[in-house]
Coordinates of C-alpha atoms and ligand atoms in Angstrom, one line a residue:
X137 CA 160.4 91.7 109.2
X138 CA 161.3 89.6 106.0
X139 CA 163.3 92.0 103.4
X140 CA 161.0 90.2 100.8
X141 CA 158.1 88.2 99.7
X142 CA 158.7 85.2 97.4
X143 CA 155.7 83.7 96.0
X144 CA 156.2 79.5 95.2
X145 CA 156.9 79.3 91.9
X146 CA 153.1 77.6 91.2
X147 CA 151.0 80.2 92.5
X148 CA 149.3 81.0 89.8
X149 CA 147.0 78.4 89.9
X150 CA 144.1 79.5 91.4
X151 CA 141.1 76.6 91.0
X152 CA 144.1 74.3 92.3
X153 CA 143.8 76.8 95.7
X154 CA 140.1 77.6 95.7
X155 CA 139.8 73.3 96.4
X156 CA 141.7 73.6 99.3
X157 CA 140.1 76.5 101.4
X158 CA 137.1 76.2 103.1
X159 CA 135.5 79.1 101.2
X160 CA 133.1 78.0 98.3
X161 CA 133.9 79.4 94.8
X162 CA 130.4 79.8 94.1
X163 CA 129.9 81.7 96.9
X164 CA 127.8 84.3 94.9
X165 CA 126.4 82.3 92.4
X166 CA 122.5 83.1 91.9
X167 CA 122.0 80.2 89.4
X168 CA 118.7 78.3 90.0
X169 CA 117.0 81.0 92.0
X170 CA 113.8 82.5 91.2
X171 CA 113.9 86.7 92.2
X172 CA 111.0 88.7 92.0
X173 CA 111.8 92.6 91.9
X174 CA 109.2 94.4 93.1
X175 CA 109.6 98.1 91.2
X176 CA 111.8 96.7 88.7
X177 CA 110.4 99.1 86.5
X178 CA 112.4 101.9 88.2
X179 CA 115.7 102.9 88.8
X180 CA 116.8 101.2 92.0
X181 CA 114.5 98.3 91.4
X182 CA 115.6 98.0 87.5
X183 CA 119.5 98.3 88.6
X184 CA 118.6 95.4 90.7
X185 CA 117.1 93.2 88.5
X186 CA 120.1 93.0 86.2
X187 CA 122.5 92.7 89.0
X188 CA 120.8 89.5 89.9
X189 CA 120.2 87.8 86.7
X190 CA 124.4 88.9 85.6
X191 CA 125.0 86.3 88.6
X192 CA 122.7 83.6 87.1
X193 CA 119.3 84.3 89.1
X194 CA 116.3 84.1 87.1
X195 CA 114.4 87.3 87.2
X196 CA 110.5 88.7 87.2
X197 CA 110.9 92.6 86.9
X198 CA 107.0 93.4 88.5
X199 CA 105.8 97.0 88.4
X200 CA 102.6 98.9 86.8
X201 CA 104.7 100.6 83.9
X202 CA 104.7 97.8 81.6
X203 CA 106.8 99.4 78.8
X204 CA 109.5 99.4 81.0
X205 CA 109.3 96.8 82.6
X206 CA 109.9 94.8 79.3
X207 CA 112.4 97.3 78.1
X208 CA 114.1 96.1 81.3
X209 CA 113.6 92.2 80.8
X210 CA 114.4 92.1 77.7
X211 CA 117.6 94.5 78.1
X212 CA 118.8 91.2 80.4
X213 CA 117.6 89.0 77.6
X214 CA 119.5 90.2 75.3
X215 CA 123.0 90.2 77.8
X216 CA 122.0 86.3 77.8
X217 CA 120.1 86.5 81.3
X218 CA 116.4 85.2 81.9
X219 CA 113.8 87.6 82.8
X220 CA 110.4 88.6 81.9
X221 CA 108.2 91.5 82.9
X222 CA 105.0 90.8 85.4
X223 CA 102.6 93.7 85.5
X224 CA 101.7 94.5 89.9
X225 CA 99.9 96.9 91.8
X226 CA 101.7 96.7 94.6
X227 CA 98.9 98.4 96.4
X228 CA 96.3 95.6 95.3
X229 CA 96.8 92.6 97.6
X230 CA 94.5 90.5 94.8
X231 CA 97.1 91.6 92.1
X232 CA 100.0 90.8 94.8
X233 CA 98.5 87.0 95.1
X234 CA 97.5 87.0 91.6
X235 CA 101.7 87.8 90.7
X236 CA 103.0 85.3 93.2
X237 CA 100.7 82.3 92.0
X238 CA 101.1 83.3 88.5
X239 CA 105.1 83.3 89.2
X240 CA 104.6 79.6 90.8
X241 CA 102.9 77.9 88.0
X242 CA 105.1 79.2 85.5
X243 CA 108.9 79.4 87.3
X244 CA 108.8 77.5 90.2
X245 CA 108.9 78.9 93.8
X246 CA 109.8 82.2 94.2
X247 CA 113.3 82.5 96.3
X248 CA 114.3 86.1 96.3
X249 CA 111.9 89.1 97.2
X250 CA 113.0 92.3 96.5
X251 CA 110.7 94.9 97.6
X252 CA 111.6 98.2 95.9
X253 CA 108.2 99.9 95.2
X254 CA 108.2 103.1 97.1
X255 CA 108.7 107.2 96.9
X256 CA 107.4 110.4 98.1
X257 CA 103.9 112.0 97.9
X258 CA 104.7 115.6 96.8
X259 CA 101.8 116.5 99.2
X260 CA 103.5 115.1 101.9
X261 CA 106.6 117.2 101.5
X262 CA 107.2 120.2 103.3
X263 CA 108.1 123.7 101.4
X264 CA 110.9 125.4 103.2
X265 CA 110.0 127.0 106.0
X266 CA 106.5 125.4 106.0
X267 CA 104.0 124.0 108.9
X268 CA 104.0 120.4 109.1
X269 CA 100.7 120.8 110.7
X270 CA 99.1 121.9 107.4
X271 CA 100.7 118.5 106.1
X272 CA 96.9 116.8 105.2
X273 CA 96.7 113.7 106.5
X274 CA 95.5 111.7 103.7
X275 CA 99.0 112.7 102.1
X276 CA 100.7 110.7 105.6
X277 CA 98.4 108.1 104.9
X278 CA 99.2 108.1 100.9
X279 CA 103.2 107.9 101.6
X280 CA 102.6 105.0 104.2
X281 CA 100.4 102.8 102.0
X282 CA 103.1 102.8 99.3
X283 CA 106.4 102.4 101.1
X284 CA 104.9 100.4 104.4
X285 CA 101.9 98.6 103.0
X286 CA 102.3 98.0 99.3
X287 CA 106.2 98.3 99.2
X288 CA 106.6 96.2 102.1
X289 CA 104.2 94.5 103.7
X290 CA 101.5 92.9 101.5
X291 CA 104.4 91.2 99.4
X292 CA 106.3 90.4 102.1
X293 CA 103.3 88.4 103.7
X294 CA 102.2 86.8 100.4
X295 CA 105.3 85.6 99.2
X296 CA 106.8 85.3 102.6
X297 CA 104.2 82.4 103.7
X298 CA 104.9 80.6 100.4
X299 CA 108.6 81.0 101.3
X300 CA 107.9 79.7 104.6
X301 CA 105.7 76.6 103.2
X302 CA 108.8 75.5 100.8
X303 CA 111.3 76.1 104.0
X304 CA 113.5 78.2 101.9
X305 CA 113.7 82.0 100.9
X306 CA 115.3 85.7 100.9
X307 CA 113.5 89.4 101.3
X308 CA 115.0 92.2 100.4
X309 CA 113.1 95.3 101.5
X310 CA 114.3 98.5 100.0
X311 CA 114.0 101.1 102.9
X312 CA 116.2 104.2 103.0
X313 CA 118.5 105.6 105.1
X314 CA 115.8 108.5 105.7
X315 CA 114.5 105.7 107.9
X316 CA 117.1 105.6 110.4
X317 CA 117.1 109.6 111.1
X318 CA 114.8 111.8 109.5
X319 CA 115.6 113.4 106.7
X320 CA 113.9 117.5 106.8
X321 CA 110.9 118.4 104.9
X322 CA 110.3 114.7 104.0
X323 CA 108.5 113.4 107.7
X324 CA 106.0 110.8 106.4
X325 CA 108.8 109.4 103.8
X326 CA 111.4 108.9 106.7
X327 CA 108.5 107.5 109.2
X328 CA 107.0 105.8 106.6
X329 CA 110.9 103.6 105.7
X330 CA 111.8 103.7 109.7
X331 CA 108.6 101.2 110.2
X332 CA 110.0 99.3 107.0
X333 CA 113.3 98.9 108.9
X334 CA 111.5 97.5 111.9
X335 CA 109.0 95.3 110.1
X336 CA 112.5 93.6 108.4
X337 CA 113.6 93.2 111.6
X338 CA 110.6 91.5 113.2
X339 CA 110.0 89.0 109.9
X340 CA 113.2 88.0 110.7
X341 CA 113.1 86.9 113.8
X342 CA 109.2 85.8 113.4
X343 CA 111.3 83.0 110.0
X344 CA 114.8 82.9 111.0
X345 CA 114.4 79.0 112.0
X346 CA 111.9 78.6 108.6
X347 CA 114.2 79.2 106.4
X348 CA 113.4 82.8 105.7
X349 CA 116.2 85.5 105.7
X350 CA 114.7 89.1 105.3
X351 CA 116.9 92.1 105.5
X352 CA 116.8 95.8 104.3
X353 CA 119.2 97.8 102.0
X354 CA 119.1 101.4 102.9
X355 CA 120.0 103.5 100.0
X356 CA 121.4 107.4 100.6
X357 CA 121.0 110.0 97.9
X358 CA 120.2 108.5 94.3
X359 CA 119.0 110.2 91.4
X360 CA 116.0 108.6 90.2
X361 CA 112.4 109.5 88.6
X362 CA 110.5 109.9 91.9
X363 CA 113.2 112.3 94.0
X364 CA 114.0 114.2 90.5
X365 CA 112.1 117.2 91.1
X366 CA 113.3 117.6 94.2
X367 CA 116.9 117.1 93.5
X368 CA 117.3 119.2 89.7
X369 CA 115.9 122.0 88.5
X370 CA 114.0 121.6 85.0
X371 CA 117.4 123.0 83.3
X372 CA 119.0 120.0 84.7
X373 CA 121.2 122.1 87.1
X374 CA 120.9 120.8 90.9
X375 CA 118.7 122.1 93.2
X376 CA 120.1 123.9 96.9
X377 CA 118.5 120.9 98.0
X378 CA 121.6 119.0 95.8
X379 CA 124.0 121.0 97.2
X380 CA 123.0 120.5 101.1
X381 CA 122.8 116.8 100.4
X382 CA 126.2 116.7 99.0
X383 CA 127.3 118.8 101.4
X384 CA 126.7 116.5 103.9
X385 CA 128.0 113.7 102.2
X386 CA 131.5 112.3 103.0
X387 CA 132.0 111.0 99.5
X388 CA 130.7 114.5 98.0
X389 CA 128.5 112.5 95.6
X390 CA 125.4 111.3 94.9
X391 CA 125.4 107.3 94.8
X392 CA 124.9 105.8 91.1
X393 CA 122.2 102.6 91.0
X394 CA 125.4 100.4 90.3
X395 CA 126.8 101.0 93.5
X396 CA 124.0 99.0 95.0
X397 CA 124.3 95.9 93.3
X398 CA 126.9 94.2 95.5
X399 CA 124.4 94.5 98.7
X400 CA 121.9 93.0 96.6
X401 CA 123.6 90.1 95.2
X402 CA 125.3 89.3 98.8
X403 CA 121.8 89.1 100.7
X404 CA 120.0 87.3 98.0
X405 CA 122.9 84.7 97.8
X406 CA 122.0 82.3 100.7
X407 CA 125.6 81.1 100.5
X408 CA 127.6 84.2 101.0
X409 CA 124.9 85.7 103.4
X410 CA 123.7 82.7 105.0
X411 CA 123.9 84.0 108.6
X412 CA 122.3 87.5 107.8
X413 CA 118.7 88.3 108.8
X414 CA 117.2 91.2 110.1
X415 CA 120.1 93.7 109.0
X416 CA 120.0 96.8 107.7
X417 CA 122.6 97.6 105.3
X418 CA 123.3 101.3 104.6
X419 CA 124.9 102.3 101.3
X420 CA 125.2 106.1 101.3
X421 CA 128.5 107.4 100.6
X422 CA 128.9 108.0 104.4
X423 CA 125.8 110.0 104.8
X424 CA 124.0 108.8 108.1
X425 CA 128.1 108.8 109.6
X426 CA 128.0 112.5 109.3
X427 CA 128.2 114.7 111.7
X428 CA 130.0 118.2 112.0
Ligands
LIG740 N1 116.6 107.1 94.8 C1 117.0 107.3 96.1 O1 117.7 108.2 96.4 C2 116.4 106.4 97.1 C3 117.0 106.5 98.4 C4 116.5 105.7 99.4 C5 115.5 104.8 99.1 N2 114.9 104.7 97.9 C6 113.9 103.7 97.6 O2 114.3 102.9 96.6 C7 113.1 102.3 96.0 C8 113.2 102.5 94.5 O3 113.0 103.9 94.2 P1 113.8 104.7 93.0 O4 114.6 105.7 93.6 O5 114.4 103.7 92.1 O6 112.6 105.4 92.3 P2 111.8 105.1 91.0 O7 112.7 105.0 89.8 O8 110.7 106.2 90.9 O9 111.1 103.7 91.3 C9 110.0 103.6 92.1 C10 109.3 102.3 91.8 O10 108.2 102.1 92.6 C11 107.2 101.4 91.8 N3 105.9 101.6 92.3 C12 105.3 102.7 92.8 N4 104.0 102.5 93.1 C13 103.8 101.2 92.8 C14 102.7 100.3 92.9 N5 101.5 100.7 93.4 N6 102.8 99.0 92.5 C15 104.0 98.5 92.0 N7 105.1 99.3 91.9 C16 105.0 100.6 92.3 C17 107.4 102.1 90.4 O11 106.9 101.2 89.4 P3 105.7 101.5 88.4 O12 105.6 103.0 88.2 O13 106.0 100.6 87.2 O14 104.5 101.0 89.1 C18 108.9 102.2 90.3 O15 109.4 101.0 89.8 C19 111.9 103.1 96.6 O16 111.4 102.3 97.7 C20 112.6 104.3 97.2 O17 111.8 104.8 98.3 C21 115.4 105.5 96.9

């Protein structure tokens, strides 16, 4: 073992290195790409946005709250990014098309899809101890028509064949890490981002020689407007919910939007994740590694 480490007397000059290696400096440079977030008008979704346009993407933040949505665009206009606000019903598969075309004539071909429309039903969660039976089934079918249909599927397929057409494109589909084991009380939610999980999967194997990388993030526990009432009381003090989720957390934590934007920005780059399709990536503080 050497006693010590000398370093040569020039090694501080790093572009002089990065030249040599096989390993692109750019490797997560966003520049030139069109994104479209898809519930960029939320928490995840907004975090999102930003973390794309910081790394040069140019970015439509699309959602139905349009005050927010150009509170967000304009909060990345004035760091120096590009973005503007689109308003969507995700649920609408006119307004879908209408959003894609729209983004075409006036950006250029959409290259990143991040699909981060989604949430609960409050119907469609159980009360502690309750019957899952008495679980109406329009609620099911409420919670799968947002997170499946509108906050997968439909944009997937519409912006996916233009992708497809132009040879050239990423999806990012916002599941959840309910969707690999079921979380209690919340059955249609988990179901409902389990089938997101598999339709990544199958997209990607249906483009993977077109051109078209899709792939899933799967968040853990996040604060955010649609799990707030189930995660703090009105005082702002957490729920027992709160406390059983941390609880079962390795990192004793919730997970704060920021800590999502290096998955995003590594599967929209199609240089640093040029190989990855039909993965699943979990971020959740070690949540789903739990056991005893
Ligand atoms: N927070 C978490 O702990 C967590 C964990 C796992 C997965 N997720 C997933 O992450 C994604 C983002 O959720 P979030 O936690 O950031 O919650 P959020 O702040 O409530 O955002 C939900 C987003 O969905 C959009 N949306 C709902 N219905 C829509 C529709 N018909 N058309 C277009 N957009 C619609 C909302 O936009 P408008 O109101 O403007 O339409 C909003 O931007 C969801 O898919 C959620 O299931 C969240």
């Amino acid at each position: 073992m050497p006693k010590s480490v000398a370093l040569p007397a020039d090694a501080a000059s790093a572009a002089r290195v990065h030249a040599s290696l096989n390993v692109p400096g750019d490797l997560f440079d966003l520049t030139g790409e069109v994104a479209a977030v898809i519930g960029g008008t939320g928490v995840l979704g907004g975090l999102m946005a930003e973390a794309l346009a910081r790394f040069g993407a140019t970015v439509v933040v699309l959602g139905r709250n349009k005050q927010r949505g150009q509170a967000r665009a304009e909060k990345i206009n004035r760091a120096g990014g590009i973005s503007v606000f689109l308003g969507i019903d995700a649920m609408c598969a006119d307004s879908v098309l209408e959003a894609m075309r729209t983004i075409q004539q006036e950006l250029g071909e959409t290259t990143v899809l991040v699909n981060a429309a989604g949430g609960n039903h409050p119907d469609a969660t159980l009360k502690p101890g309750g019957d899952v039976c008495k679980i109406p089934l329009d609620a099911w079918r409420d919670v799968f028509d947002l997170n499946l249909l509108g906050g997968a599927l439909a944009p997937s397929i519409v912006f996916g064949e233009a992708m497809v057409a132009a040879g050239r494109g990423c999806i990012v589909n916002i599941a959840s890490m309910a969707g690999m084991t079921p979380v209690s009380r919340v059955g249609a939610y988990s179901a409902a981002k389990a089938a997101v999980i598999n339709l990544t999967k199958y997209l990607a194997l249906e483009w993977a020689a077109r051109g078209v990388r899709v792939n899933a993030i799967s968040p853990g526990f996040f604060p955010a407007e649609q799990n707030s009432k189930l995660l703090f009381n009105e005082d702002g003090s957490p729920t027992e919910r709160s406390a059983q989720i941390i609880g079962h957390t390795p990192m004793k934590r919730f997970g704060a939007a920021e800590e999502l934007a290096g998955a995003i920005v590594w599967l929209a780059s199609s240089k640093a994740s040029s190989f990855v399709t039909g993965q699943n990536i979990v971020v959740d503080g070690g949540f789903s590694s739990m056991t005893i």
